[in-house]
Structures are given as C-alpha cells and as structure tokens.
Amino acid sequence: MLCIDSSTSLTQYIAKVNHFPMLSQEEEIQLAKNWHEHQDIPSAHKLITSHLSLVVKVAMKLKNYGLSLMDLIMEGNIGLMQAVKKFNPDLGFRFSTYAVWWIKASMKDFILKSWSCVKIGTTQAQRKLFFSLRKTKKRILQYSNRENLSDEDVKAISNELSVSEEDIVQMDRRLAQKDLSLNESIKINNEPAKELQEMIPCNSLNQELTCQNNEERELKEVILKNALATLNERARDIFVSKYLSDHPKTLDELSKKYCVSRERIRQIAEQSMGKVKQYIQSESLKFSLYA
C-alpha cells in the first residue's frame, strides 16, 4: 500500500491515490479470489490501492471533528484492509459497497476515541447521536435566528433519533466545546486558495458515487446472503421458500417436497430463522454503531 510518512504532504498523497486506476467488477472479483484462495499479496495490494481514493472521500466528510485529515485517512486505510480480508467475492456485489462501511467504522471509532479524555459514545445510542446531532441541529435551526436548541427542539430530536433528552443536551454541550470549522484550504503557487475537497476529481465513474445511493441496501443483502450461507442446502431452501419468496410455500408443500412431516418442516424453519437472526444481529452491530 502507498506509504505515508512525514515527507509526504497531504496534497501529494491525494494526487498519488487519484492516480491509481479504478477496477471493473470482474477485476475486483478475480483479485479477491486470488487473495482468499491463494493468499496472493499483489492481488490484495492492487485491490487496496485502487480504493485509496474512496478512503480520502470518506475522510473529507468526517473532517470537521478537530482531527488531522491525514490521521483519518490512515485509520480509514486500516478499515479498507479489514474489508479486503473479510470480503466474499462470490456474493456478486461491488467491493466498494462493502469496504465503505469498514472505512467509516474505522474512522468513526478513531474520532470517538480521540474526541475527549472523557469517554464518549459508550452506547450504540450515544454513538449514533454523536454523529447525527450536528446535522439534525443544523436542519432544525436553519430557518430560525437561534443558535441553541429549545426544549421543543430537544424533544423533537429525541423522538427522531430515539435517544433520551438528557443525552441530547449533554452531547450538544460536548460538541459545542469543539465545534470547529476545519474547511481546510490549500494554496498552490499563485492559484486562488481552494478547499481540499475541491481538489479531488469528481466524475460519474468514481468508486464512491457508484455505491453511495444503494450502499445500505446492498450491505444488508450481503449480510443476509452470508447468513443464508451458514445453513445447509435443505434448511436454506426451506427458509427462502417460506420467508423470502414472493409466493411462499406452505408447510404441506415443503413436507411433500422433502418427505418429512409438517412439524419437522416447521422446526427446521424456526431453527433456520434463529440462526439467520443471530448472524445478522452480530454482523449488523459492527456497522450500525457507525452508520
């Protein structure tokens, strides 16, 4: 992976990562298979470097928390490497759709740990609030002359985000203490200063734009497919036929198909549902804390 050291400026790093070509879906799948089946390091390296620009784009969206943008990028790169390790190339989804969640999770965990010497975001609700409150507050106050939330505003946010009013008030105070504007600008030669975000090329084929609109839906499908893969063939067919089909089959139909009693089909379906739920909950928790 591209090395980041003290001699590499942020501008230089961004220029270098934008130089790596994007991959087709077929190339992604082949590289991922090479890594998972043969531990082929060059394939993993190419998969990582082709998505380093995605890490930069995610970091840009999380830059206003008083932390070094380069530090965020480094943390995001760690998340990207985790995504390469865990990505299943047989599911048919773009790697960027999966990787962006690991990148966000790594960066947001770093932000929470670095934000204050006082531990913050210790519960799922608090983490969600930490990363949602600013945007929600801005939306609520944008047409008013107020800078602070009223009691009614707090109640509205409490209902919207499903967190307590006390948590909202405390989090608002903490965020206000470090509500920094870090729209970093860079001046190159005699050109007018620009925000760093403006220096990243934006075109219809970039990795992030490809997955941005559908990433949450597709990630859920990835998790569900992985969950179904934990079932044996018969249990998987029964589960899909009973719960996921547009035309669900009855217990009678399934019992005839597998030559077992209706009660046995019901037991298999319930056991399968339990396994799928447990898998989805364990996997979703990794991402829901940082979504």
Short mmCIF file of C-alpha atoms in Angstrom, two decimals:
data_model
loop_
_atom_site.label_atom_id
_atom_site.label_comp_id
_atom_site.label_asym_id
_atom_site.label_seq_id
_atom_site.Cartn_x
_atom_site.Cartn_y
_atom_site.Cartn_z
CA MET A 1 0.00 0.00 0.00
CA LEU A 2 1.09 3.60 -0.59
CA CYS A 3 3.40 4.66 2.22
CA ILE A 4 2.52 7.74 4.27
CA ASP A 5 5.42 9.42 6.05
CA SER A 6 6.42 12.85 7.26
CA SER A 7 7.87 13.75 3.87
CA THR A 8 4.57 13.12 2.09
CA SER A 9 2.26 16.14 2.12
CA LEU A 10 -1.48 15.72 2.07
CA THR A 11 -1.69 17.24 -1.40
CA GLN A 12 0.96 14.86 -2.71
CA TYR A 13 -0.75 11.86 -1.14
CA ILE A 14 -4.14 12.74 -2.66
CA ALA A 15 -2.54 13.23 -6.07
CA LYS A 16 -0.91 9.82 -5.82
CA VAL A 17 -4.02 7.90 -4.75
CA ASN A 18 -6.09 9.51 -7.50
CA HIS A 19 -3.53 8.17 -9.96
CA PHE A 20 -4.44 4.54 -9.25
CA PRO A 21 -6.89 3.24 -11.88
CA MET A 22 -10.38 2.06 -10.97
CA LEU A 23 -11.22 -1.62 -11.36
CA SER A 24 -14.08 -3.29 -13.14
CA GLN A 25 -16.30 -5.60 -11.11
CA GLU A 26 -14.77 -8.60 -12.87
CA GLU A 27 -11.27 -7.45 -11.92
CA GLU A 28 -12.35 -6.95 -8.29
CA ILE A 29 -13.79 -10.46 -8.09
CA GLN A 30 -10.70 -12.06 -9.61
CA LEU A 31 -8.32 -10.17 -7.33
CA ALA A 32 -10.40 -11.01 -4.25
CA LYS A 33 -10.46 -14.69 -5.21
CA ASN A 34 -6.71 -14.67 -5.77
CA TRP A 35 -6.23 -13.33 -2.26
CA HIS A 36 -8.74 -15.56 -0.47
CA GLU A 37 -7.84 -18.77 -2.27
CA HIS A 38 -4.09 -18.34 -2.74
CA GLN A 39 -3.11 -15.53 -0.35
CA ASP A 40 -1.78 -13.65 -3.37
CA ILE A 41 -0.35 -10.46 -1.89
CA PRO A 42 -0.03 -8.50 -5.18
CA SER A 43 -3.76 -9.05 -5.78
CA ALA A 44 -4.66 -7.76 -2.31
CA HIS A 45 -2.34 -4.80 -2.80
CA LYS A 46 -3.99 -3.87 -6.09
CA LEU A 47 -7.45 -4.18 -4.57
CA ILE A 48 -6.43 -1.86 -1.74
CA THR A 49 -4.62 0.78 -3.79
CA SER A 50 -7.48 1.08 -6.27
CA HIS A 51 -9.76 2.11 -3.39
CA LEU A 52 -7.47 4.51 -1.52
CA SER A 53 -9.28 7.44 -3.14
CA LEU A 54 -12.52 6.15 -1.57
CA VAL A 55 -10.86 6.43 1.85
CA VAL A 56 -9.95 10.06 1.11
CA LYS A 57 -13.53 10.88 0.07
CA VAL A 58 -14.95 9.38 3.27
CA ALA A 59 -12.35 11.26 5.34
CA MET A 60 -13.43 14.55 3.72
CA LYS A 61 -16.94 14.04 5.02
CA LEU A 62 -15.66 13.45 8.56
CA LYS A 63 -13.00 16.16 8.68
CA ASN A 64 -14.82 18.62 10.96
CA TYR A 65 -14.08 16.88 14.25
CA GLY A 66 -10.80 18.61 15.10
CA LEU A 67 -8.57 15.78 13.91
CA SER A 68 -5.83 15.62 11.32
CA LEU A 69 -7.19 14.66 7.93
CA MET A 70 -4.13 12.50 7.34
CA ASP A 71 -4.78 10.65 10.61
CA LEU A 72 -8.35 9.98 9.49
CA ILE A 73 -7.10 8.68 6.16
CA MET A 74 -4.62 6.35 7.87
CA GLU A 75 -7.40 4.96 10.08
CA GLY A 76 -9.62 4.55 7.05
CA ASN A 77 -6.86 2.62 5.30
CA ILE A 78 -6.85 0.18 8.21
CA GLY A 79 -10.60 -0.30 7.72
CA LEU A 80 -10.02 -0.82 4.00
CA MET A 81 -7.53 -3.60 4.71
CA GLN A 82 -10.04 -5.26 7.05
CA ALA A 83 -12.62 -5.11 4.26
CA VAL A 84 -10.23 -6.91 1.90
CA LYS A 85 -9.77 -9.67 4.48
CA LYS A 86 -13.50 -10.18 5.01
CA PHE A 87 -14.93 -9.51 1.54
CA ASN A 88 -16.66 -12.51 -0.05
CA PRO A 89 -16.18 -12.25 -3.84
CA ASP A 90 -18.85 -14.87 -4.55
CA LEU A 91 -21.77 -12.68 -3.47
CA GLY A 92 -21.80 -10.54 -6.61
CA PHE A 93 -21.53 -7.09 -5.02
CA ARG A 94 -19.03 -4.33 -5.70
CA PHE A 95 -16.16 -4.26 -3.24
CA SER A 96 -16.60 -0.52 -2.65
CA THR A 97 -20.13 -1.11 -1.32
CA TYR A 98 -18.74 -3.37 1.37
CA ALA A 99 -15.50 -1.51 2.01
CA VAL A 100 -17.08 1.90 2.66
CA TRP A 101 -18.70 0.57 5.84
CA TRP A 102 -15.41 -0.72 7.22
CA ILE A 103 -13.73 2.56 6.31
CA LYS A 104 -16.41 4.62 8.07
CA ALA A 105 -16.37 2.34 11.10
CA SER A 106 -12.60 2.63 11.50
CA MET A 107 -12.62 6.42 11.14
CA LYS A 108 -15.58 6.98 13.44
CA ASP A 109 -14.12 4.74 16.12
CA PHE A 110 -10.93 6.79 15.92
CA ILE A 111 -12.89 10.05 16.18
CA LEU A 112 -14.75 8.85 19.28
CA LYS A 113 -11.54 7.70 20.97
CA SER A 114 -9.74 10.94 20.12
CA TRP A 115 -12.53 13.39 20.84
CA SER A 116 -12.09 13.80 24.58
CA CYS A 117 -10.20 12.46 27.54
CA VAL A 118 -13.68 11.82 28.96
CA LYS A 119 -15.05 8.65 27.41
CA ILE A 120 -17.79 9.44 24.92
CA GLY A 121 -20.15 7.32 22.84
CA THR A 122 -20.15 4.31 25.13
CA THR A 123 -23.53 3.03 23.94
CA GLN A 124 -24.98 2.48 20.49
CA ALA A 125 -27.46 5.32 21.02
CA GLN A 126 -24.71 7.74 22.10
CA ARG A 127 -22.55 6.88 19.11
CA LYS A 128 -25.46 7.41 16.77
CA LEU A 129 -26.20 10.71 18.47
CA PHE A 130 -22.58 11.88 18.29
CA PHE A 131 -22.52 11.56 14.50
CA SER A 132 -26.13 12.67 13.87
CA LEU A 133 -26.71 15.60 16.18
CA ARG A 134 -24.83 18.27 14.25
CA LYS A 135 -26.68 17.64 11.01
CA THR A 136 -30.04 17.33 12.75
CA LYS A 137 -29.43 20.51 14.76
CA LYS A 138 -28.40 22.43 11.66
CA ARG A 139 -31.55 21.32 9.84
CA ILE A 140 -33.80 22.33 12.72
CA LEU A 141 -32.20 25.75 13.25
CA GLN A 142 -31.56 26.74 9.62
CA TYR A 143 -34.71 28.85 9.30
CA SER A 144 -34.57 30.39 12.76
CA ASN A 145 -32.46 33.12 14.29
CA ARG A 146 -31.47 30.86 17.18
CA GLU A 147 -28.12 29.21 17.71
CA ASN A 148 -29.19 26.91 20.54
CA LEU A 149 -31.78 24.19 20.78
CA SER A 150 -35.04 24.91 22.57
CA ASP A 151 -36.79 22.38 24.79
CA GLU A 152 -39.17 21.67 21.92
CA ASP A 153 -36.21 21.07 19.59
CA VAL A 154 -34.70 18.63 22.05
CA LYS A 155 -37.98 16.72 22.29
CA ALA A 156 -38.24 16.56 18.50
CA ILE A 157 -34.69 15.23 18.16
CA SER A 158 -35.34 12.73 20.95
CA ASN A 159 -38.30 11.33 19.02
CA GLU A 160 -36.47 11.36 15.70
CA LEU A 161 -33.29 9.64 16.89
CA SER A 162 -34.84 7.53 19.67
CA VAL A 163 -32.47 8.80 22.35
CA SER A 164 -33.16 10.48 25.68
CA GLU A 165 -33.46 14.24 26.00
CA GLU A 166 -30.75 14.22 28.67
CA ASP A 167 -28.31 12.50 26.28
CA ILE A 168 -29.09 15.13 23.63
CA VAL A 169 -28.43 18.06 25.97
CA GLN A 170 -25.16 16.56 27.23
CA MET A 171 -23.95 15.67 23.74
CA ASP A 172 -24.85 19.13 22.43
CA ARG A 173 -22.68 20.69 25.15
CA ARG A 174 -19.75 18.43 24.35
CA LEU A 175 -19.98 19.10 20.63
CA ALA A 176 -20.23 22.85 21.22
CA GLN A 177 -16.92 22.78 23.08
CA LYS A 178 -15.18 21.51 19.95
CA ASP A 179 -17.41 22.83 17.19
CA LEU A 180 -14.53 23.69 14.93
CA SER A 181 -14.68 24.70 11.30
CA LEU A 182 -11.90 22.87 9.55
CA ASN A 183 -12.68 23.53 5.90
CA GLU A 184 -9.01 23.35 5.16
CA SER A 185 -7.82 25.46 2.26
CA ILE A 186 -4.69 24.93 0.24
CA LYS A 187 -2.96 27.44 -1.98
CA ILE A 188 -0.80 26.10 -4.80
CA ASN A 189 1.61 28.53 -6.47
CA ASN A 190 -0.30 31.64 -7.50
CA GLU A 191 -3.68 29.99 -7.83
CA PRO A 192 -6.58 31.06 -5.59
CA ALA A 193 -6.90 29.06 -2.38
CA LYS A 194 -9.27 26.10 -2.61
CA GLU A 195 -10.86 23.78 -0.11
CA LEU A 196 -9.08 20.47 -0.18
CA GLN A 197 -12.34 18.76 -1.10
CA GLU A 198 -12.41 20.71 -4.35
CA MET A 199 -9.11 19.17 -5.39
CA ILE A 200 -10.50 15.65 -5.60
CA PRO A 201 -11.79 14.82 -9.06
CA CYS A 202 -15.49 14.04 -9.24
CA ASN A 203 -16.81 12.06 -12.16
CA SER A 204 -19.69 9.71 -12.78
CA LEU A 205 -17.47 6.65 -12.55
CA ASN A 206 -15.79 7.24 -9.18
CA GLN A 207 -15.91 4.42 -6.68
CA GLU A 208 -17.91 6.21 -4.00
CA LEU A 209 -20.57 7.57 -6.33
CA THR A 210 -21.13 4.09 -7.68
CA CYS A 211 -22.26 2.79 -4.30
CA GLN A 212 -23.44 5.89 -2.48
CA ASN A 213 -27.15 5.70 -3.24
CA ASN A 214 -27.56 1.98 -2.63
CA GLU A 215 -24.79 1.08 -0.17
CA GLU A 216 -27.03 0.47 2.84
CA ARG A 217 -29.50 -1.70 0.94
CA GLU A 218 -26.73 -3.67 -0.72
CA LEU A 219 -24.84 -4.20 2.52
CA LYS A 220 -27.97 -5.66 4.10
CA GLU A 221 -28.27 -8.03 1.15
CA VAL A 222 -24.63 -9.03 1.58
CA ILE A 223 -25.17 -9.79 5.26
CA LEU A 224 -28.35 -11.77 4.51
CA LYS A 225 -26.61 -13.83 1.83
CA ASN A 226 -23.77 -14.57 4.23
CA ALA A 227 -26.31 -15.57 6.86
CA LEU A 228 -28.06 -17.95 4.45
CA ALA A 229 -24.69 -19.46 3.57
CA THR A 230 -24.41 -20.72 7.16
CA LEU A 231 -27.42 -23.03 6.60
CA ASN A 232 -27.28 -26.41 4.90
CA GLU A 233 -28.90 -26.75 1.49
CA ARG A 234 -32.24 -28.12 2.74
CA ALA A 235 -32.59 -25.60 5.55
CA ARG A 236 -31.68 -22.75 3.22
CA ASP A 237 -34.28 -23.80 0.65
CA ILE A 238 -36.97 -24.13 3.32
CA PHE A 239 -36.09 -20.74 4.78
CA VAL A 240 -36.12 -18.98 1.41
CA SER A 241 -39.29 -20.75 0.26
CA LYS A 242 -41.16 -19.89 3.45
CA TYR A 243 -39.91 -16.42 4.34
CA LEU A 244 -38.26 -14.76 1.31
CA SER A 245 -40.20 -15.95 -1.70
CA ASP A 246 -42.75 -13.72 -3.44
CA HIS A 247 -45.02 -16.75 -3.33
CA PRO A 248 -44.26 -18.50 0.00
CA LYS A 249 -44.76 -22.26 0.09
CA THR A 250 -46.93 -23.86 2.74
CA LEU A 251 -45.78 -26.40 5.29
CA ASP A 252 -47.72 -29.03 3.34
CA GLU A 253 -45.91 -28.23 0.10
CA LEU A 254 -42.50 -28.32 1.76
CA SER A 255 -43.24 -31.51 3.69
CA LYS A 256 -44.17 -33.26 0.45
CA LYS A 257 -41.05 -31.96 -1.27
CA TYR A 258 -38.73 -33.31 1.45
CA CYS A 259 -40.84 -36.30 2.50
CA VAL A 260 -40.97 -35.26 6.15
CA SER A 261 -43.80 -34.17 8.44
CA ARG A 262 -45.21 -30.66 8.58
CA GLU A 263 -43.94 -30.42 12.15
CA ARG A 264 -40.40 -31.25 11.04
CA ILE A 265 -40.56 -28.52 8.36
CA ARG A 266 -41.78 -26.06 10.99
CA GLN A 267 -38.88 -26.98 13.29
CA ILE A 268 -36.31 -26.57 10.51
CA ALA A 269 -37.81 -23.21 9.52
CA GLU A 270 -37.75 -21.93 13.11
CA GLN A 271 -34.21 -23.18 13.73
CA SER A 272 -33.07 -21.57 10.49
CA MET A 273 -34.74 -18.29 11.41
CA GLY A 274 -32.91 -18.32 14.75
CA LYS A 275 -29.53 -18.89 13.09
CA VAL A 276 -30.13 -16.22 10.46
CA LYS A 277 -31.26 -13.67 13.06
CA GLN A 278 -28.26 -14.36 15.26
CA TYR A 279 -25.85 -13.96 12.35
CA ILE A 280 -27.49 -10.76 11.09
CA GLN A 281 -27.51 -9.21 14.56
CA SER A 282 -23.83 -9.98 15.14
CA GLU A 283 -22.77 -8.66 11.74
CA SER A 284 -25.11 -5.66 11.66
CA LEU A 285 -23.87 -4.48 15.05
CA LYS A 286 -20.42 -3.90 13.58
CA PHE A 287 -21.89 -1.38 11.15
CA SER A 288 -24.97 0.02 12.90
CA LEU A 289 -22.79 1.66 15.54
CA TYR A 290 -21.21 3.80 12.85
CA ALA A 291 -23.82 4.12 10.13
#
